[in-house]
Short mmCIF file of C-alpha atoms and ligand atoms in Angstrom, two decimals:
data_model
loop_
_atom_site.label_atom_id
_atom_site.label_comp_id
_atom_site.label_asym_id
_atom_site.label_seq_id
_atom_site.Cartn_x
_atom_site.Cartn_y
_atom_site.Cartn_z
CA MET E 23 -30.05 277.66 -30.75
CA ILE E 24 -28.31 278.47 -27.48
CA ASN E 25 -30.65 281.33 -26.52
CA LYS E 26 -32.74 279.34 -24.07
CA TYR E 27 -29.76 278.15 -22.01
CA LYS E 28 -28.57 279.95 -18.87
CA LYS E 29 -25.46 278.12 -17.65
CA ILE E 30 -23.19 276.88 -20.39
CA VAL E 31 -20.00 274.85 -20.10
CA ILE E 32 -17.84 275.20 -23.20
CA LYS E 33 -15.19 272.53 -23.62
CA ILE E 34 -12.36 273.34 -25.97
CA GLY E 35 -10.20 270.57 -27.35
CA SER E 36 -6.43 270.81 -27.89
CA SER E 37 -6.89 270.50 -31.64
CA SER E 38 -8.99 273.69 -31.73
CA ILE E 39 -6.89 275.93 -29.52
CA VAL E 40 -3.37 274.74 -30.36
CA ASN E 41 -1.88 274.84 -33.84
CA PRO E 42 -0.68 271.26 -34.38
CA ALA E 43 2.37 272.30 -36.42
CA SER E 44 3.74 275.21 -34.36
CA LYS E 45 2.39 273.97 -30.98
CA LYS E 46 1.40 277.58 -30.32
CA ILE E 47 -1.99 279.10 -29.53
CA ASN E 48 -4.21 279.38 -32.53
CA SER E 49 -4.57 283.14 -32.08
CA LYS E 50 -6.96 283.87 -34.94
CA TRP E 51 -9.32 281.28 -33.65
CA MET E 52 -8.99 282.51 -30.05
CA LEU E 53 -9.88 286.03 -31.19
CA LYS E 54 -13.10 284.95 -32.85
CA LEU E 55 -14.09 282.62 -30.02
CA CYS E 56 -13.54 285.27 -27.34
CA LYS E 57 -15.54 287.80 -29.37
CA ASP E 58 -18.35 285.28 -29.50
CA ILE E 59 -18.09 284.50 -25.77
CA LYS E 60 -18.38 288.21 -24.99
CA LYS E 61 -21.80 288.31 -26.64
CA HIS E 62 -23.19 285.80 -24.18
CA HIS E 63 -21.23 286.67 -21.07
CA LYS E 64 -23.72 289.27 -19.79
CA GLU E 65 -26.92 287.26 -19.79
CA LYS E 66 -25.47 283.80 -19.27
CA ASN E 67 -23.04 282.04 -16.99
CA ILE E 68 -20.15 280.78 -19.07
CA ILE E 69 -17.67 278.20 -17.82
CA ILE E 70 -14.71 277.15 -19.93
CA VAL E 71 -13.02 273.76 -19.75
CA CYS E 72 -9.91 274.01 -21.86
CA SER E 73 -7.36 271.41 -22.97
CA GLY E 74 -4.03 272.21 -24.55
CA ALA E 75 -1.60 272.36 -21.62
CA ILE E 76 0.24 269.20 -22.70
CA ALA E 77 0.32 270.21 -26.38
CA LEU E 78 1.59 273.73 -25.56
CA GLY E 79 4.25 272.51 -23.15
CA SER E 80 5.49 269.58 -25.24
CA PRO E 81 8.18 271.48 -27.27
CA LEU E 82 10.12 272.06 -24.05
CA ILE E 83 10.18 268.41 -23.03
CA LYS E 84 12.60 266.04 -24.78
CA HIS E 85 10.85 263.26 -26.65
CA LYS E 86 10.89 261.46 -29.98
CA LYS E 87 7.61 261.65 -31.84
CA SER E 88 5.01 262.16 -29.17
CA LEU E 89 4.95 262.27 -25.40
CA ARG E 90 4.33 258.74 -24.23
CA LYS E 91 5.37 258.55 -20.61
CA LEU E 92 3.03 259.96 -17.98
CA GLU E 93 5.79 261.98 -16.31
CA ASP E 94 6.63 263.64 -19.65
CA LYS E 95 3.01 264.59 -20.14
CA GLN E 96 2.80 265.90 -16.58
CA ALA E 97 5.94 267.99 -17.01
CA ALA E 98 4.62 269.33 -20.34
CA ALA E 99 1.28 270.15 -18.72
CA SER E 100 2.95 272.16 -15.96
CA VAL E 101 4.78 274.22 -18.59
CA GLY E 102 1.81 274.59 -20.91
CA GLN E 103 -0.82 275.40 -18.30
CA ILE E 104 0.83 278.75 -17.48
CA GLU E 105 0.76 279.68 -21.14
CA LEU E 106 -2.83 278.52 -21.51
CA ALA E 107 -4.07 280.62 -18.57
CA HIS E 108 -2.03 283.58 -19.77
CA GLN E 109 -3.59 283.43 -23.24
CA TRP E 110 -7.12 283.24 -21.87
CA ARG E 111 -6.46 286.26 -19.70
CA LYS E 112 -4.98 288.16 -22.61
CA TYR E 113 -7.81 287.48 -25.05
CA LEU E 114 -10.71 287.94 -22.64
CA LYS E 115 -9.21 291.07 -21.11
CA LYS E 116 -9.71 292.74 -24.49
CA HIS E 117 -13.42 292.42 -23.72
CA LYS E 118 -13.02 293.42 -20.05
CA ILE E 119 -13.80 289.93 -18.87
CA ASN E 120 -11.92 288.50 -15.90
CA ILE E 121 -10.93 284.87 -15.72
CA ALA E 122 -9.92 282.46 -12.96
CA GLN E 123 -7.83 279.32 -13.30
CA VAL E 124 -9.37 276.22 -11.72
CA LEU E 125 -7.43 272.93 -11.81
CA ILE E 126 -9.41 269.86 -10.89
CA THR E 127 -8.46 266.25 -10.18
CA LEU E 128 -10.71 263.23 -10.51
CA GLU E 129 -11.04 263.11 -6.71
CA ASP E 130 -12.51 266.60 -6.67
CA SER E 131 -15.49 265.24 -8.52
CA GLU E 132 -15.63 261.82 -6.84
CA VAL E 133 -15.31 262.65 -3.14
CA ARG E 134 -18.54 264.38 -2.25
CA ARG E 135 -17.04 266.83 0.26
CA ARG E 136 -14.48 268.00 -2.33
CA TYR E 137 -17.12 268.04 -5.03
CA LEU E 138 -19.32 270.35 -2.96
CA ASN E 139 -16.33 272.54 -2.23
CA ALA E 140 -15.35 272.86 -5.91
CA ARG E 141 -18.99 273.63 -6.71
CA LYS E 142 -19.08 276.47 -4.17
CA THR E 143 -15.89 278.00 -5.58
CA ILE E 144 -17.07 277.86 -9.20
CA ASN E 145 -20.48 279.28 -8.32
CA THR E 146 -18.84 282.13 -6.37
CA LEU E 147 -16.72 282.99 -9.41
CA LEU E 148 -19.85 283.02 -11.58
CA GLN E 149 -21.69 285.28 -9.14
CA ASN E 150 -18.78 287.71 -9.54
CA LYS E 151 -19.03 287.47 -13.33
CA ILE E 152 -15.58 285.87 -13.56
CA ILE E 153 -15.21 283.11 -16.14
CA PRO E 154 -13.65 279.97 -14.63
CA VAL E 155 -11.13 278.42 -17.03
CA ILE E 156 -10.88 274.81 -15.92
CA ASN E 157 -8.44 272.02 -16.76
CA GLU E 158 -7.45 268.77 -15.14
CA ASN E 159 -4.60 269.17 -12.67
CA ASP E 160 -2.46 266.94 -14.92
CA THR E 161 0.75 267.57 -13.02
CA VAL E 162 -0.34 265.69 -9.92
CA ALA E 163 -2.90 263.24 -11.30
CA THR E 164 -1.50 259.71 -11.58
CA GLU E 165 -2.54 257.19 -14.23
CA GLU E 166 -5.17 255.41 -12.12
CA ILE E 167 -6.74 258.55 -10.74
CA ARG E 168 -6.94 260.86 -13.69
CA TYR E 169 -9.63 261.69 -16.16
CA GLY E 170 -7.11 261.79 -18.99
CA ASP E 171 -9.64 263.51 -21.21
CA ASN E 172 -11.42 266.79 -20.66
CA ASP E 173 -14.68 265.62 -22.24
CA ARG E 174 -15.74 263.69 -19.16
CA LEU E 175 -14.20 266.31 -16.88
CA ALA E 176 -16.37 268.95 -18.59
CA ALA E 177 -19.46 266.76 -18.16
CA ARG E 178 -18.75 266.32 -14.45
CA VAL E 179 -18.24 270.08 -14.10
CA ALA E 180 -21.56 270.66 -15.92
CA GLN E 181 -23.25 268.32 -13.50
CA MET E 182 -21.48 269.81 -10.49
CA ILE E 183 -22.75 273.33 -11.16
CA ASP E 184 -26.16 272.38 -12.63
CA ALA E 185 -25.36 273.67 -16.10
CA ASP E 186 -28.13 273.30 -18.67
CA LEU E 187 -25.85 273.00 -21.72
CA LEU E 188 -22.46 271.47 -22.45
CA ILE E 189 -20.84 272.45 -25.74
CA LEU E 190 -17.95 270.27 -26.87
CA LEU E 191 -15.99 272.29 -29.44
CA SER E 192 -13.87 269.98 -31.50
CA ASP E 193 -12.51 269.14 -34.92
CA VAL E 194 -15.02 266.34 -35.42
CA ASN E 195 -17.62 266.94 -38.07
CA GLY E 196 -20.33 264.65 -36.87
CA LEU E 197 -21.17 261.09 -36.00
CA TYR E 198 -21.72 258.66 -38.84
CA ASP E 199 -23.69 255.43 -38.79
CA LYS E 200 -20.79 253.73 -40.66
CA ASN E 201 -17.17 254.58 -41.21
CA PRO E 202 -17.42 257.36 -43.86
CA ASN E 203 -13.97 256.49 -45.26
CA ASN E 204 -15.07 253.07 -46.51
CA ASN E 205 -18.80 253.63 -46.92
CA LYS E 206 -20.14 256.09 -49.45
CA ASP E 207 -23.65 255.78 -48.05
CA ALA E 208 -22.57 256.64 -44.48
CA LYS E 209 -25.15 258.97 -42.90
CA LYS E 210 -24.59 261.68 -40.31
CA ILE E 211 -26.62 261.52 -37.12
CA ASN E 212 -27.65 264.95 -35.89
CA GLU E 213 -29.90 264.29 -32.93
CA ILE E 214 -29.61 261.64 -30.23
CA PHE E 215 -32.13 260.91 -27.50
CA LYS E 216 -30.65 257.69 -26.16
CA ILE E 217 -27.09 256.42 -26.20
CA ASN E 218 -27.15 252.73 -26.94
CA LYS E 219 -24.50 250.15 -27.83
CA SER E 220 -24.66 250.91 -31.55
CA ILE E 221 -24.00 254.64 -30.97
CA GLU E 222 -21.02 253.68 -28.80
CA ARG E 223 -19.72 251.35 -31.52
CA MET E 224 -19.94 254.12 -34.13
CA ALA E 225 -18.13 256.53 -31.83
CA ASN E 226 -15.38 254.04 -31.09
CA SER E 227 -14.17 254.14 -34.66
CA GLN E 228 -13.77 257.94 -34.84
CA THR E 229 -10.84 259.81 -33.29
CA SER E 230 -9.47 263.36 -33.37
CA SER E 231 -5.89 264.54 -33.95
CA LEU E 232 -4.29 266.31 -30.92
CA GLY E 233 -6.37 265.63 -27.82
CA SER E 234 -6.68 262.39 -25.93
CA GLY E 235 -10.44 261.97 -26.13
CA GLY E 236 -11.82 261.24 -29.57
CA MET E 237 -15.48 260.53 -30.19
CA ILE E 238 -16.03 257.89 -27.56
CA THR E 239 -15.20 260.14 -24.59
CA LYS E 240 -17.52 262.78 -26.08
CA ILE E 241 -20.32 260.24 -26.14
CA MET E 242 -19.51 259.28 -22.56
CA ALA E 243 -19.64 262.97 -21.61
CA ALA E 244 -23.03 263.34 -23.32
CA LYS E 245 -24.25 260.30 -21.40
CA ILE E 246 -23.28 261.87 -18.05
CA CYS E 247 -25.10 265.08 -19.01
CA MET E 248 -28.19 263.35 -20.37
CA ASN E 249 -28.81 261.87 -16.93
CA ASN E 250 -28.42 265.25 -15.28
CA GLY E 251 -30.83 267.58 -16.99
CA CYS E 252 -28.15 269.04 -19.24
CA ASP E 253 -28.21 269.00 -23.05
CA THR E 254 -24.98 268.40 -24.96
CA ILE E 255 -23.85 269.67 -28.33
CA ILE E 256 -20.75 268.39 -30.08
CA THR E 257 -19.85 270.88 -32.76
CA ASN E 258 -17.09 271.72 -35.18
CA SER E 259 -15.19 274.71 -33.85
CA GLU E 260 -14.12 276.04 -37.25
CA LYS E 261 -16.94 278.55 -37.68
CA THR E 262 -16.69 282.33 -37.48
CA LYS E 263 -18.99 282.36 -34.46
CA PRO E 264 -18.37 278.96 -32.93
CA ILE E 265 -21.03 279.41 -30.21
CA SER E 266 -23.66 281.75 -31.68
CA SER E 267 -23.88 279.96 -34.98
CA ILE E 268 -24.71 276.56 -33.52
CA THR E 269 -27.79 275.12 -35.18
CA LYS E 270 -29.12 271.63 -35.53
CA ASN E 271 -27.15 271.18 -38.70
CA ASN E 272 -24.62 268.97 -40.33
CA SER E 273 -21.62 269.99 -38.29
CA SER E 274 -23.10 269.41 -34.86
CA ILE E 275 -24.70 266.62 -32.90
CA PHE E 276 -27.35 267.38 -30.32
CA PHE E 277 -28.02 265.14 -27.29
CA ALA E 278 -31.27 265.85 -25.44
CA HIS E 279 -31.29 265.37 -21.67
CA LYS E 280 -33.58 263.09 -19.72
CA ASN E 281 -35.24 264.11 -16.44
CA PRO E 282 -32.78 264.89 -13.67
CA SER E 283 -32.87 262.92 -10.42
CA SER E 284 -31.89 264.36 -7.03
CA SER E 285 -28.46 265.95 -7.02
CA ARG E 286 -27.04 263.41 -4.56
CA LYS E 287 -28.23 260.53 -6.74
CA GLN E 288 -26.87 262.23 -9.85
CA TRP E 289 -23.52 262.51 -8.17
CA LEU E 290 -23.60 258.80 -7.29
CA LEU E 291 -24.74 257.67 -10.71
CA ASN E 292 -21.88 259.42 -12.44
CA HIS E 293 -19.18 258.23 -10.09
CA LEU E 294 -16.36 257.13 -12.38
CA HIS E 295 -14.20 255.03 -10.06
CA PRO E 296 -16.07 253.08 -7.39
CA SER E 297 -13.71 251.70 -4.72
CA GLY E 298 -15.11 248.17 -4.77
CA PHE E 299 -18.03 245.94 -5.65
CA ILE E 300 -20.49 243.50 -4.20
CA ARG E 301 -22.32 240.75 -5.99
CA ILE E 302 -25.85 239.90 -4.95
CA ASP E 303 -28.34 237.04 -5.31
CA GLU E 304 -31.78 237.01 -6.83
CA GLY E 305 -33.60 237.95 -3.63
CA ALA E 306 -31.48 241.07 -3.14
CA HIS E 307 -31.90 241.93 -6.81
CA LYS E 308 -35.67 241.87 -6.37
CA ALA E 309 -35.41 244.03 -3.26
CA ILE E 310 -33.35 246.65 -5.11
CA LYS E 311 -35.81 246.61 -8.01
CA ASN E 312 -38.51 247.41 -5.44
CA ASN E 313 -36.51 250.34 -4.06
CA LYS E 314 -35.48 248.56 -0.86
CA SER E 315 -32.12 248.72 0.94
CA LEU E 316 -29.40 246.13 0.37
CA LEU E 317 -29.05 243.75 3.32
CA PRO E 318 -26.05 241.47 4.01
CA ALA E 319 -28.19 238.32 3.55
CA GLY E 320 -28.35 238.80 -0.23
CA VAL E 321 -24.65 239.46 -0.79
CA THR E 322 -22.61 236.60 -2.27
CA GLU E 323 -19.22 238.21 -2.94
CA VAL E 324 -17.30 241.37 -2.16
CA GLY E 325 -14.14 242.84 -3.70
CA GLY E 326 -11.97 245.95 -3.99
CA ASN E 327 -10.70 248.15 -1.22
CA PHE E 328 -13.25 250.38 0.44
CA ASN E 329 -14.04 252.08 3.73
CA SER E 330 -17.45 252.82 5.11
CA GLY E 331 -18.82 255.82 3.23
CA ASP E 332 -17.11 254.86 -0.04
CA VAL E 333 -18.95 254.36 -3.31
CA ILE E 334 -19.22 250.76 -4.55
CA SER E 335 -20.81 249.00 -7.52
CA VAL E 336 -23.49 246.34 -7.19
CA TYR E 337 -23.52 243.40 -9.63
CA TYR E 338 -26.28 240.86 -10.06
CA LEU E 339 -24.80 237.34 -10.10
CA LYS E 340 -22.14 237.12 -12.82
CA LYS E 341 -24.00 239.59 -14.98
CA ASP E 342 -24.54 243.31 -15.23
CA LYS E 343 -23.82 246.17 -12.90
CA ILE E 344 -27.30 247.00 -11.63
CA ALA E 345 -26.72 249.71 -9.04
CA ILE E 346 -24.21 251.95 -7.35
CA GLY E 347 -24.26 253.05 -3.74
CA ILE E 348 -22.49 254.11 -0.58
CA SER E 349 -21.40 251.29 1.70
CA ALA E 350 -22.19 251.60 5.39
CA TYR E 351 -19.34 249.20 6.20
CA ASP E 352 -15.72 248.75 5.14
CA ILE E 353 -14.68 245.73 3.08
CA ASN E 354 -13.41 243.70 6.05
CA GLU E 355 -16.68 244.17 7.89
CA VAL E 356 -18.68 243.23 4.77
CA LYS E 357 -16.59 240.06 4.37
CA LYS E 358 -17.62 239.00 7.88
CA ILE E 359 -21.35 239.69 7.48
CA ILE E 360 -22.13 238.57 3.93
CA GLY E 361 -24.92 236.01 3.74
CA LYS E 362 -25.85 236.71 7.37
CA LYS E 363 -29.07 238.07 8.85
CA SER E 364 -28.99 241.73 9.94
CA LYS E 365 -29.82 240.85 13.55
CA GLU E 366 -26.60 238.77 13.70
CA ILE E 367 -24.43 241.85 12.88
CA PRO E 368 -23.83 243.03 16.49
CA ASN E 369 -22.66 239.54 17.53
CA ILE E 370 -20.35 239.10 14.54
CA LEU E 371 -18.79 242.57 14.55
CA GLY E 372 -18.95 243.13 18.30
CA TYR E 373 -20.80 246.42 17.93
CA GLU E 374 -24.19 247.76 16.93
CA GLY E 375 -24.12 248.59 13.21
CA ARG E 376 -26.66 249.47 10.54
CA ASP E 377 -28.99 246.72 9.33
CA GLU E 378 -28.21 247.33 5.69
CA ILE E 379 -24.93 247.39 3.74
CA ILE E 380 -26.32 250.08 1.43
CA HIS E 381 -29.31 252.07 2.62
CA LYS E 382 -31.94 252.77 -0.05
CA ASP E 383 -31.28 256.53 0.17
CA ASP E 384 -27.64 255.86 -0.74
CA LEU E 385 -28.45 253.53 -3.63
CA VAL E 386 -29.15 254.33 -7.28
CA LYS E 387 -30.38 251.76 -9.77
CA ILE E 388 -28.77 251.75 -13.17
CA ILE E 389 -31.52 251.81 -15.73
CA LYS E 390 -30.57 250.24 -19.03
N1 LIG N 30 -5.67 268.07 -19.73
C1 LIG N 30 -5.03 267.86 -21.01
C2 LIG N 30 -4.28 269.10 -21.45
O1 LIG N 30 -4.54 270.18 -21.01
C3 LIG N 30 -6.01 267.56 -22.09
C4 LIG N 30 -6.74 266.28 -22.04
C5 LIG N 30 -7.59 266.13 -23.32
O2 LIG N 30 -7.01 266.07 -24.41
O3 LIG N 30 -8.81 266.12 -23.23
O4 LIG N 30 -3.42 268.98 -22.29
#
């Protein structure tokens, strides 16, 4: 099934790569996966996003049952990441494949300059036929500014480098329409073309053992990819050829992508942590629907902490988030000009500014 794809991001969950009892690398599994990767390495670009640093490092950090505090997890990650990179090098070297370690923070995918920089580095590695092995830089990421799960990180990486397929290797067996533990008639869903509330509800009730993601972050990852011209497959990793043997069968779920928009708009749409928000009235809502810019006259409220150039969310009245965009002004300036006409801006701020708070080229509508 993967023959038609050219650039594939493979995300490996902690529960596949780390033996939950020994907290050591699952070497048998690594052997078969690397053998399978070798088959595709020549004709395709392969990028690996691999979890497991925290699980591998945890035996060296004192704790009771599981690591709860962020600093314990960060310390464990800094121990385990060395081991993780070492193991990848060891197993892929057997096939004469070179690897590179790339550690990414949330900001590397949210700040456009850093995003473009990370993209250049990863693409350069691929041009040199080196497989990037990516993880979150857990050691420095704080609670508010971390992904916390590699599912979404992998989706952002896929988007960043224009991958056409994201494979999430995991211990999950599929997505059921009801909880299979209490419902004998629960059915597996194998193909998804649209992620709606009911799919999210189903996913919410299913978790996996070692990693931090579970089903819901996998669905969120698929959603990011669907909007970016990239298909997603969630599949059980326990097969002899985890990649080559993927078919549209019972142990995998396939998410088909929708048409991609421009890369700048894709980047905006998938921004995970906007720095603030503005709320708009009906007139501004209509203007946005008609692809116009957002002017100060239609803004009723502003919140958060943002500078000019930061990404902010746009809400319609007390209801839904309807758009996301880049603010031309910082929050203090917006506070002064909300509800005002654009021609009043120079008088209020004391300098010539842009007529609009978010220009239409910097604005993406959220289509529900
Ligand atoms: N970055 C974490 C690690 O390497 C994994 C997060 C996750 O479970 O997805 O342990």
